[in-house]
XYZ file of C-alpha atoms in Angstrom:
663
model
C 35.005 36.577 -9.578
C 31.196 36.496 -10.003
C 31.668 36.235 -13.761
C 34.164 33.429 -13.291
C 31.808 31.522 -11.020
C 28.955 31.955 -13.471
C 31.177 30.540 -16.161
C 32.079 27.541 -14.008
C 28.464 26.549 -13.458
C 27.410 27.265 -17.046
C 27.301 24.041 -19.048
C 27.531 23.375 -22.756
C 24.720 21.467 -24.475
C 25.581 19.605 -27.648
C 23.616 19.874 -30.873
C 21.226 17.116 -31.887
C 23.106 14.344 -33.692
C 20.678 14.220 -36.620
C 17.583 16.407 -36.555
C 15.968 14.784 -39.606
C 16.358 11.295 -38.136
C 14.968 12.512 -34.834
C 11.889 13.925 -36.603
C 11.487 10.673 -38.528
C 11.489 8.664 -35.315
C 9.110 11.046 -33.554
C 6.589 10.709 -36.380
C 5.808 7.136 -35.224
C 5.743 6.272 -31.540
C 6.570 2.612 -32.239
C 9.575 3.637 -34.326
C 10.638 5.930 -31.472
C 10.394 3.173 -28.872
C 12.310 0.618 -30.919
C 15.042 3.156 -31.815
C 15.806 4.482 -28.338
C 14.891 1.542 -26.124
C 15.877 -1.631 -28.012
C 16.733 -3.238 -24.659
C 13.075 -2.849 -23.659
C 11.400 -3.677 -26.950
C 13.125 -6.611 -28.605
C 10.219 -7.881 -30.710
C 7.426 -6.484 -32.829
C 4.545 -4.897 -30.960
C 1.448 -7.067 -30.677
C -2.041 -5.740 -31.373
C -2.757 -5.576 -27.635
C 0.472 -3.711 -26.921
C -0.354 -1.228 -29.670
C -3.716 -0.690 -27.993
C -2.007 0.175 -24.700
C 0.330 2.625 -26.439
C -2.520 4.260 -28.332
C -4.723 4.603 -25.254
C -2.010 6.285 -23.179
C -1.310 8.837 -25.911
C -4.997 9.469 -26.619
C -5.858 10.017 -22.943
C -2.845 12.337 -22.550
C -4.139 14.533 -25.395
C -7.902 14.311 -24.948
C -8.590 13.136 -21.397
C -11.024 10.410 -20.371
C -10.531 7.043 -18.722
C -9.320 3.636 -19.836
C -8.685 0.468 -17.826
C -6.647 -2.365 -19.310
C -5.873 -5.613 -17.528
C -2.900 -7.370 -19.110
C -1.207 -10.673 -18.227
C 1.371 -10.548 -15.478
C 4.830 -9.800 -16.876
C 3.571 -8.894 -20.347
C 5.447 -5.593 -20.381
C 2.598 -3.164 -19.695
C 4.711 -1.106 -17.271
C 7.648 -1.073 -19.693
C 5.350 0.162 -22.455
C 4.008 2.887 -20.153
C 7.537 4.051 -19.308
C 8.454 4.292 -22.963
C 5.277 6.143 -23.947
C 5.659 8.627 -21.097
C 9.221 9.367 -22.215
C 7.977 9.776 -25.784
C 5.305 12.221 -24.658
C 7.598 14.274 -22.435
C 10.433 14.473 -24.958
C 8.222 15.384 -27.904
C 6.042 17.828 -25.977
C 2.818 15.896 -26.533
C 2.680 15.298 -22.774
C 3.420 18.104 -20.330
C 2.720 16.691 -16.883
C 2.308 13.007 -15.988
C 1.667 11.332 -12.649
C 2.593 7.717 -11.961
C 0.248 6.338 -9.271
C 1.147 2.836 -8.075
C -0.060 0.663 -5.221
C 2.445 2.307 -2.889
C 5.203 4.904 -2.943
C 8.161 2.518 -3.436
C 6.483 0.896 -6.463
C 5.823 4.294 -8.066
C 9.385 5.426 -7.374
C 10.784 2.276 -8.994
C 8.949 3.141 -12.215
C 10.243 6.702 -12.018
C 13.788 5.505 -11.318
C 13.812 3.369 -14.466
C 12.739 6.419 -16.512
C 15.434 8.538 -14.843
C 18.049 5.920 -15.695
C 17.216 6.252 -19.402
C 17.462 10.045 -19.278
C 20.802 9.836 -17.505
C 22.554 6.820 -19.035
C 20.989 6.075 -22.421
C 23.644 7.273 -24.909
C 21.419 7.037 -27.988
C 18.746 9.115 -26.282
C 21.347 11.668 -25.183
C 22.712 12.038 -28.725
C 19.302 12.952 -30.124
C 17.911 14.854 -27.108
C 21.020 16.563 -25.701
C 19.055 19.633 -24.532
C 17.336 17.321 -22.013
C 19.934 14.665 -21.244
C 23.128 16.767 -21.084
C 21.995 18.968 -18.148
C 20.768 15.860 -16.338
C 24.066 14.066 -16.898
C 26.003 17.071 -15.621
C 24.211 16.757 -12.280
C 26.148 13.487 -11.842
C 23.480 12.226 -9.469
C 23.869 15.232 -7.117
C 20.420 16.866 -7.167
C 21.682 19.914 -5.231
C 23.666 21.048 -8.289
C 20.411 21.887 -10.074
C 20.049 25.195 -8.227
C 23.064 26.805 -9.894
C 23.118 25.019 -13.244
C 22.855 27.332 -16.283
C 23.070 27.143 -20.065
C 24.214 30.376 -21.752
C 23.639 32.141 -18.447
C 20.045 30.959 -17.981
C 19.062 28.501 -15.260
C 17.909 25.120 -16.505
C 15.403 24.795 -13.630
C 15.807 21.035 -13.697
C 14.389 18.992 -10.773
C 15.771 15.556 -9.992
C 14.430 13.899 -6.824
C 13.203 10.410 -5.990
C 9.561 11.317 -6.673
C 9.777 14.354 -8.982
C 11.465 15.019 -12.327
C 11.214 18.315 -14.211
C 13.043 18.306 -17.516
C 15.471 21.195 -18.019
C 14.814 24.351 -20.035
C 17.648 25.244 -22.393
C 17.979 28.121 -24.902
C 17.263 27.127 -28.477
C 15.526 23.890 -27.541
C 13.908 22.265 -30.568
C 11.455 20.364 -28.421
C 7.836 20.837 -29.420
C 5.102 21.885 -27.011
C 5.863 23.290 -23.569
C 9.402 24.118 -22.554
C 9.538 21.595 -19.738
C 8.053 18.227 -18.893
C 7.000 17.193 -15.389
C 6.811 13.674 -13.995
C 5.653 12.852 -10.454
C 5.526 9.465 -8.660
C 2.947 8.847 -5.943
C 1.667 5.833 -4.064
C -2.051 5.182 -3.710
C -1.391 5.146 0.031
C -0.051 8.734 0.103
C -1.469 12.258 -0.243
C -2.148 12.961 -3.913
C -5.056 15.408 -3.974
C -4.559 18.897 -5.412
C -1.198 18.145 -7.020
C 0.207 21.345 -8.596
C 3.822 21.811 -9.723
C 5.033 25.217 -10.889
C 1.464 26.366 -11.272
C 0.525 23.494 -13.557
C -1.800 20.553 -13.150
C -1.353 17.055 -14.592
C -2.511 16.031 -18.060
C -2.266 12.292 -17.455
C -2.401 9.908 -14.523
C -0.967 6.463 -15.146
C -2.498 4.131 -12.553
C 0.039 1.337 -12.605
C -0.909 -1.867 -10.694
C -2.959 0.063 -8.084
C -3.201 -2.707 -5.498
C -1.080 -5.120 -3.524
C -2.052 -8.693 -2.764
C -3.167 -7.592 0.709
C -5.277 -4.674 -0.518
C -6.854 -6.783 -3.298
C -8.388 -9.044 -0.654
C -9.507 -6.236 1.648
C -12.959 -4.706 1.158
C -11.883 -1.699 3.210
C -8.740 -1.030 1.161
C -10.533 -1.668 -2.123
C -13.142 0.960 -1.233
C -10.442 3.359 -0.025
C -8.414 3.116 -3.256
C -11.533 3.323 -5.375
C -12.378 6.560 -3.578
C -8.868 7.914 -4.246
C -9.314 7.225 -7.964
C -12.823 8.687 -8.065
C -12.174 11.775 -5.978
C -8.499 12.605 -5.773
C -7.191 11.484 -9.171
C -10.308 12.455 -11.127
C -9.940 16.147 -10.304
C -6.186 16.628 -10.542
C -6.790 18.530 -13.763
C -8.634 21.305 -11.922
C -12.069 22.741 -12.599
C -11.506 23.632 -16.237
C -8.750 21.241 -17.293
C -9.213 17.706 -18.566
C -7.335 14.807 -17.053
C -6.599 11.499 -18.679
C -6.517 8.378 -16.516
C -5.172 5.050 -17.737
C -5.219 2.078 -15.366
C -2.847 -0.777 -16.252
C -3.404 -3.739 -13.985
C -3.761 -7.488 -13.529
C -6.767 -9.035 -11.796
C -6.074 -10.819 -8.526
C -9.615 -11.970 -7.772
C -13.169 -11.332 -8.930
C -13.932 -8.463 -6.557
C -10.611 -6.574 -6.484
C -10.212 -2.975 -7.642
C -8.778 -4.065 -11.000
C -11.811 -6.284 -11.572
C -14.113 -3.344 -10.889
C -12.285 -0.921 -13.168
C -12.238 -3.375 -16.082
C -15.851 -4.517 -15.698
C -18.044 -2.587 -18.195
C -21.110 -3.256 -16.063
C -19.613 -1.749 -12.909
C -17.533 0.974 -14.569
C -18.893 1.622 -18.087
C -16.999 4.930 -18.539
C -13.633 3.207 -18.159
C -14.063 1.072 -21.301
C -12.512 -1.898 -19.546
C -10.401 -4.362 -21.521
C -9.106 -7.680 -20.205
C -6.295 -9.231 -22.218
C -5.772 -12.979 -21.918
C -2.456 -14.694 -22.585
C -4.299 -17.637 -24.118
C -7.021 -16.091 -26.284
C -8.234 -19.390 -27.667
C -7.462 -22.825 -26.303
C -5.970 -25.512 -28.556
C -8.260 -28.143 -29.959
C -6.257 -31.051 -28.553
C -6.437 -30.255 -24.848
C -5.950 -33.943 -24.033
C -2.464 -33.821 -25.578
C -1.615 -30.733 -23.557
C -2.854 -32.478 -20.411
C -0.392 -35.260 -21.168
C 2.331 -32.664 -21.802
C 1.785 -30.926 -18.449
C 1.861 -34.316 -16.722
C 5.260 -35.042 -18.278
C 6.586 -31.661 -17.071
C 5.296 -32.246 -13.529
C 6.550 -35.829 -13.241
C 9.966 -34.901 -14.617
C 10.338 -32.065 -12.103
C 8.986 -34.130 -9.200
C 11.227 -37.147 -9.737
C 14.242 -35.042 -10.684
C 14.865 -37.247 -13.721
C 13.857 -34.570 -16.230
C 14.190 -31.173 -14.523
C 14.679 -29.373 -17.829
C 11.547 -30.844 -19.393
C 13.408 -32.433 -22.327
C 10.979 -35.401 -22.461
C 8.004 -33.046 -22.592
C 9.779 -30.954 -25.249
C 10.251 -34.015 -27.503
C 6.611 -34.925 -26.980
C 5.570 -31.432 -28.130
C 7.951 -31.186 -31.093
C 6.768 -34.561 -32.429
C 3.130 -33.405 -32.321
C 3.472 -29.636 -32.627
C 1.180 -29.072 -35.595
C -1.556 -31.119 -33.957
C -1.076 -29.506 -30.520
C -0.969 -25.938 -31.880
C -4.145 -26.366 -33.916
C -6.909 -23.918 -32.965
C -4.840 -22.054 -30.357
C -4.271 -18.295 -30.289
C -2.015 -16.369 -27.935
C -1.966 -12.618 -27.342
C 1.833 -12.341 -27.517
C 3.504 -14.948 -29.762
C 6.944 -13.619 -28.771
C 6.518 -14.407 -25.095
C 8.565 -17.517 -24.452
C 12.087 -18.369 -23.362
C 14.304 -17.939 -26.426
C 17.337 -19.319 -24.596
C 19.115 -22.599 -25.209
C 20.649 -25.337 -23.108
C 24.442 -25.922 -23.209
C 24.002 -28.438 -26.039
C 22.236 -25.810 -28.163
C 18.721 -27.238 -27.867
C 15.948 -24.682 -27.235
C 14.328 -24.211 -23.846
C 10.980 -23.277 -25.394
C 9.800 -22.862 -28.967
C 6.432 -21.115 -28.691
C 4.292 -18.915 -26.469
C 1.694 -21.692 -26.364
C 4.278 -24.029 -24.882
C 5.183 -21.282 -22.427
C 1.554 -21.064 -21.327
C 1.301 -24.764 -20.579
C 4.668 -24.782 -18.812
C 3.254 -22.159 -16.446
C 0.057 -24.164 -16.047
C 2.110 -27.266 -15.230
C 4.112 -25.429 -12.559
C 1.497 -23.135 -10.997
C -1.840 -24.763 -11.799
C -4.757 -23.678 -13.951
C -6.332 -21.457 -11.253
C -3.149 -19.409 -10.855
C -2.767 -19.168 -14.635
C -6.361 -17.988 -14.993
C -5.739 -15.246 -12.440
C -2.255 -14.022 -13.327
C -2.271 -14.508 -17.111
C -5.885 -14.768 -18.257
C -7.356 -11.987 -16.102
C -10.187 -14.408 -15.411
C -9.841 -15.480 -11.771
C -11.828 -18.559 -10.761
C -14.785 -18.318 -8.424
C -13.274 -17.698 -5.034
C -13.483 -20.011 -2.112
C -10.360 -18.694 -0.394
C -10.721 -16.545 2.735
C -11.124 -12.781 2.424
C -9.302 -10.626 4.985
C -9.042 -6.915 5.751
C -5.510 -6.612 4.343
C -4.005 -5.284 7.562
C -0.314 -6.050 8.094
C 2.256 -5.387 10.804
C 4.225 -3.235 8.360
C 1.186 -1.054 7.745
C 0.531 -0.605 11.483
C 4.166 0.298 12.153
C 4.028 2.885 9.353
C 1.220 4.871 11.016
C 3.493 7.449 12.675
C 2.043 10.764 13.886
C 5.289 12.675 14.478
C 4.996 13.139 18.256
C 7.566 11.835 20.680
C 6.647 9.240 23.252
C 4.479 10.615 26.044
C 3.542 13.899 24.318
C -0.161 14.638 23.895
C -1.425 16.147 20.624
C -2.905 19.660 21.068
C -6.453 18.548 20.217
C -6.582 15.783 22.845
C -10.007 15.586 24.500
C -9.587 12.348 26.434
C -6.682 10.248 27.655
C -7.252 6.558 28.318
C -5.122 3.704 29.589
C -6.031 0.062 29.091
C -4.407 -3.107 30.338
C -4.679 -6.721 29.189
C -3.918 -8.732 32.313
C -2.068 -12.056 32.543
C -0.285 -14.111 35.190
C 3.301 -12.994 34.575
C 3.282 -9.988 32.249
C 0.437 -7.642 31.357
C 0.366 -5.403 28.292
C -0.947 -1.850 28.479
C -1.590 1.014 26.053
C -2.113 4.744 26.690
C -4.080 6.553 23.975
C -4.904 10.222 23.442
C -8.258 10.775 21.726
C -9.491 13.776 19.728
C -12.879 14.492 18.162
C -13.734 12.233 15.247
C -12.073 9.208 16.886
C -8.554 10.392 16.120
C -6.439 8.141 18.299
C -2.746 8.685 19.052
C -0.960 5.944 20.966
C 1.305 7.974 23.242
C 2.774 5.102 25.229
C 2.621 1.353 25.761
C 4.535 -1.245 27.701
C 4.638 -4.473 29.695
C 3.737 -4.679 33.369
C 5.647 -7.511 35.019
C 3.968 -9.532 37.769
C 6.606 -10.609 40.299
C 6.602 -13.430 42.831
C 4.335 -16.005 41.192
C 6.826 -18.171 39.342
C 5.981 -21.835 39.750
C 3.063 -23.122 41.823
C 1.643 -20.566 44.262
C -1.604 -20.413 46.175
C -4.505 -18.235 45.117
C -3.938 -15.597 47.786
C -0.255 -15.152 46.831
C -1.123 -14.834 43.143
C -3.843 -12.267 43.829
C -1.473 -10.203 45.982
C 1.244 -10.278 43.295
C -1.222 -9.046 40.666
C -2.501 -6.360 43.046
C 1.053 -5.169 43.722
C 1.760 -4.926 39.986
C -1.343 -2.789 39.477
C -0.207 -0.416 42.220
C 3.186 -0.138 40.510
C 1.405 0.658 37.234
C -0.558 3.459 38.911
C 2.580 4.798 40.601
C 4.370 4.913 37.241
C 1.599 7.075 35.792
C 1.794 9.408 38.781
C 5.583 9.706 38.577
C 5.617 10.300 34.804
C 2.436 12.140 33.810
C 1.607 12.797 30.190
C 1.922 16.395 29.008
C 0.931 18.690 26.172
C 3.651 20.485 24.213
C 3.052 23.495 26.499
C 4.145 21.423 29.479
C 0.643 21.214 30.918
C -0.118 17.847 32.481
C -3.231 15.822 31.798
C -4.503 13.068 34.038
C -5.947 9.841 32.710
C -9.700 10.101 32.165
C -10.444 6.381 32.097
C -8.320 3.302 32.769
C -9.913 -0.028 31.850
C -8.324 -3.136 33.327
C -9.147 -6.561 31.946
C -10.549 -8.359 34.971
C -9.955 -11.849 33.597
C -11.131 -14.820 35.665
C -10.611 -16.229 39.142
C -7.543 -14.798 40.913
C -7.258 -12.033 38.314
C -10.795 -10.863 38.945
C -10.353 -10.705 42.722
C -7.158 -8.649 42.400
C -8.573 -6.259 39.801
C -11.794 -5.704 41.743
C -9.855 -5.026 44.935
C -7.524 -2.565 43.183
C -10.424 -0.670 41.592
C -12.264 -0.465 44.933
C -9.151 0.896 46.630
C -8.185 3.429 43.946
C -11.548 4.413 42.507
C -11.691 6.475 39.316
C -10.252 6.414 36.727
C -9.511 2.705 37.305
C -12.439 0.432 36.475
C -12.649 -3.283 35.685
C -13.539 -4.419 32.174
C -14.210 -7.620 30.315
C -14.521 -8.582 26.657
C -17.372 -10.802 25.508
C -17.929 -12.782 22.321
C -20.608 -13.461 21.202
C -22.063 -10.147 22.306
C -25.401 -9.572 24.006
C -25.921 -6.033 25.352
C -29.036 -6.778 27.356
C -31.768 -4.283 28.198
C -30.994 -0.987 30.006
C -31.982 -0.913 33.685
C -30.923 0.593 36.979
C -28.238 -2.085 37.126
C -27.153 -1.827 33.481
C -26.107 1.167 31.353
C -25.995 0.256 27.655
C -23.669 2.108 25.284
C -22.266 1.575 21.782
C -21.257 -2.097 21.797
C -20.510 -1.900 25.515
C -22.499 -1.907 28.719
C -21.752 -1.093 32.320
C -23.331 -3.536 34.761
C -23.408 -3.271 38.532
C -21.758 -6.128 40.403
C -23.602 -6.095 43.699
C -21.393 -8.632 45.477
C -18.209 -6.812 44.417
C -19.689 -3.348 45.097
C -18.564 -1.840 41.763
C -19.474 -1.447 38.114
C -18.027 -3.763 35.459
C -17.529 -2.469 31.905
C -18.267 -5.196 29.367
C -17.323 -4.650 25.715
C -18.195 -6.384 22.453
C -14.723 -7.839 21.820
C -15.293 -8.666 18.130
C -16.649 -5.208 17.324
C -13.899 -3.237 19.065
C -11.060 -5.336 17.651
C -12.470 -4.804 14.168
C -12.885 -1.111 15.002
C -9.193 -0.936 15.954
C -8.158 -2.614 12.679
C -10.267 -0.185 10.654
C -8.593 2.717 12.439
C -5.127 1.363 11.573
C -6.245 0.975 7.958
C -7.162 4.682 7.825
C -4.445 7.071 6.617
C -2.963 9.158 9.453
C -2.963 12.455 7.522
C -5.022 13.943 4.728
C -3.574 15.851 1.783
C -3.170 19.098 3.774
C -1.607 17.269 6.721
C -4.589 17.312 9.052
C -4.978 14.203 11.146
C -7.682 12.074 9.563
C -10.884 11.359 11.535
C -11.015 7.701 12.446
C -7.262 7.136 12.310
C -4.974 5.448 14.807
C -1.290 6.336 14.875
C 1.859 5.709 16.888
C 4.421 8.000 18.468
C 7.681 8.449 16.555
C 10.081 5.572 17.216
C 13.618 6.233 18.388
C 14.801 2.974 16.844
C 13.841 1.344 13.558
C 12.219 -1.713 15.127
C 10.740 -0.044 18.192
C 7.138 -0.799 17.135
C 7.928 -4.297 15.846
C 6.349 -6.261 18.704
C 3.412 -3.890 19.122
C 2.516 -3.968 15.425
C 2.709 -7.760 15.226
C 0.400 -8.058 18.238
C -2.110 -5.824 16.409
C -2.376 -8.311 13.544
C -2.128 -11.502 15.578
C -5.815 -11.956 14.776
C -7.567 -10.936 11.553
C -11.239 -10.894 10.661
C -11.810 -13.400 7.893
C -14.756 -14.122 5.625
C -14.686 -17.564 4.061
C -17.045 -19.454 1.774
C -17.331 -23.160 2.434
C -18.995 -25.497 -0.009
C -22.358 -26.592 1.335
C -22.029 -24.421 4.447
C -22.230 -20.927 2.998
C -20.191 -17.921 4.136
C -18.645 -17.889 7.572
C -17.083 -14.873 9.302
C -14.857 -14.776 12.346
C -11.415 -14.177 13.773
C -8.519 -16.124 12.359
C -5.643 -16.472 14.834
C -2.220 -15.967 13.279
C -0.395 -15.844 16.602
C -1.214 -16.247 20.288
C 0.657 -13.011 21.040
C -2.347 -10.727 20.713
C -2.125 -8.838 24.031
C -1.560 -5.351 22.620
C -4.513 -5.950 20.265
C -6.760 -6.767 23.239
C -5.496 -3.673 25.060
C -6.076 -1.552 21.932
C -9.638 -2.874 21.590
C -10.264 -1.842 25.204
C -8.682 1.521 24.355
C -11.070 2.115 21.445
C -14.045 1.214 23.642
C -12.770 3.485 26.424
C -12.553 6.398 23.977
C -16.206 5.854 23.103
C -17.073 5.726 26.818
C -15.387 9.135 27.171
C -17.646 10.600 24.499
C -15.259 10.301 21.546
C -17.330 9.320 18.521
C -16.281 8.408 14.999
C -19.075 10.534 13.539
C -19.645 13.757 15.440
C -22.839 15.775 15.033
C -20.815 18.978 14.983
C -17.083 19.464 14.946
C -15.165 22.658 15.593
C -12.721 23.822 12.903
C -9.582 21.742 13.052
C -6.353 23.388 13.990
C -3.676 22.807 11.384
C -1.065 20.456 12.738
C 2.202 21.298 11.024
C 5.429 19.323 11.075
C 7.004 22.182 13.015
C 4.333 21.855 15.675
C 5.036 18.139 15.872
C 8.745 18.738 16.253
C 8.040 21.237 19.028
C 5.822 18.731 20.733
C 8.567 16.164 20.572
C 11.109 18.524 22.106
C 8.864 19.096 25.111
C 9.335 15.437 25.989
């Protein structure tokens, strides 16, 4: 029976269709690419495309760095996919890593490579020792564990972010017996990547930034650090690592601009490829052409640009004079129903794009020469990013390293928003709970005394809720709230908050955000801290905590922009994270409140650079509560930079799951 079962899982690998032809194709990478991927490479390779191919292969063999900025949509990623397949199949590349702006982008590149290995018939005929075992998986990765050829396991791996090519007896593949390909996002753990005891030979940095990150100084610095520290040493202490960055500039200070600037990064040998290498001599005729395209589209009388096409064809020799494009094959080769061409040259294609998108957009996306920027610069924070910062704990469960527990409330007339945050050394913040506190009985016009009483009653309900449902560690041990800051607001709000804090005492204290900020001098009536001060209100007989609202909101955004975990799954110092949601959209409202305001730097002609908060939405209440929460952590002694920190306890996924079960 065992022999029968072994026979059932043993697969047959065909012989190579034509070994001599295979060798002939392998002898020239461009011949290889055109033979096996004609659907990718339909025209001759340009000089710039040959440079990209050559650089990837050279860095795979010899290490070193190269940064190439190519026009958007010019096929740089397609070229990289083909060259990686060439290297893996011929043995000239053993272990490659695809590092894109984020995980989904990297996985899309890997998926397209997997599709060729699984469904490309020509490739399978000439590389059956690789493709046949993959095809026999039939998309079911679990079959890999038992798959054998002549009784020996193929050891193939086939997941969404990892491919290991199979080992088969009698393989004619040169180099190592197996090829490894890993996909990683720049926003995920990538340091110390080792697969089957081997380290990467090549890292392909493919479009390393999103539009949001390209306009965020914080994210630019973070990704630059990943490239300089994490990716640079993937080859280990003694091994070399090749790094090739293929990108398109989005502005003059983005990561791609830095990598391709010889002055900033001389070791990367930066190259910027322009679609239009030399402008035509008759720019006035092209200005008239673009006007015809725009007017025809605007009026609807010439949507297809036929009038502009006739104008160009009648003057083509004159209009083409002096121009040079990087890729003469890049234009729409299609025809209209009557057989007339849609475009006849890459130069025409360039000016069609200029007509539709404008010269500034063309300079950025296709010339890799963005104009001087006068558009606002933001941090790059998004609601999606905030909602993705999940720490693995269930709602209400405190992480084991919690040193302080704070609650903060942003008060309003009808509904107040509150956040409970557990803080650990190094300003590691875990949002363990949040919610809305309804204020009842003040609908419509009510007098001041009635409003104040309604607010006071809601605050007592908030306190009672904390008492009835205390927060606990995974051991079951309860922890009381160390500090609860309540936004005191103005008028009726202030009276109610002050009265509640006098009645209840610690940990409930009134707070207020100020902008612009002025800390004042320390005195017996004023304690000055880090962008906050505590001032004595003699008439109210209590202390008021005043925070620098701009500073602490920016502090909160920077914490959300910090990765939750490092590469060994320790919680990162200076990170904010959320409890695990029970429903997909559970953090939707909270995350959108966090980005209702963004810090923006904007240059204005004649006025210089101006910085300040840009309001995207009026629903910013959880952001205000979170800013109070960050300040309250500091008031409890939680600092971003600690003088000395005890060794961190490893926080495993199992520990997180256990913590969740306690809730």
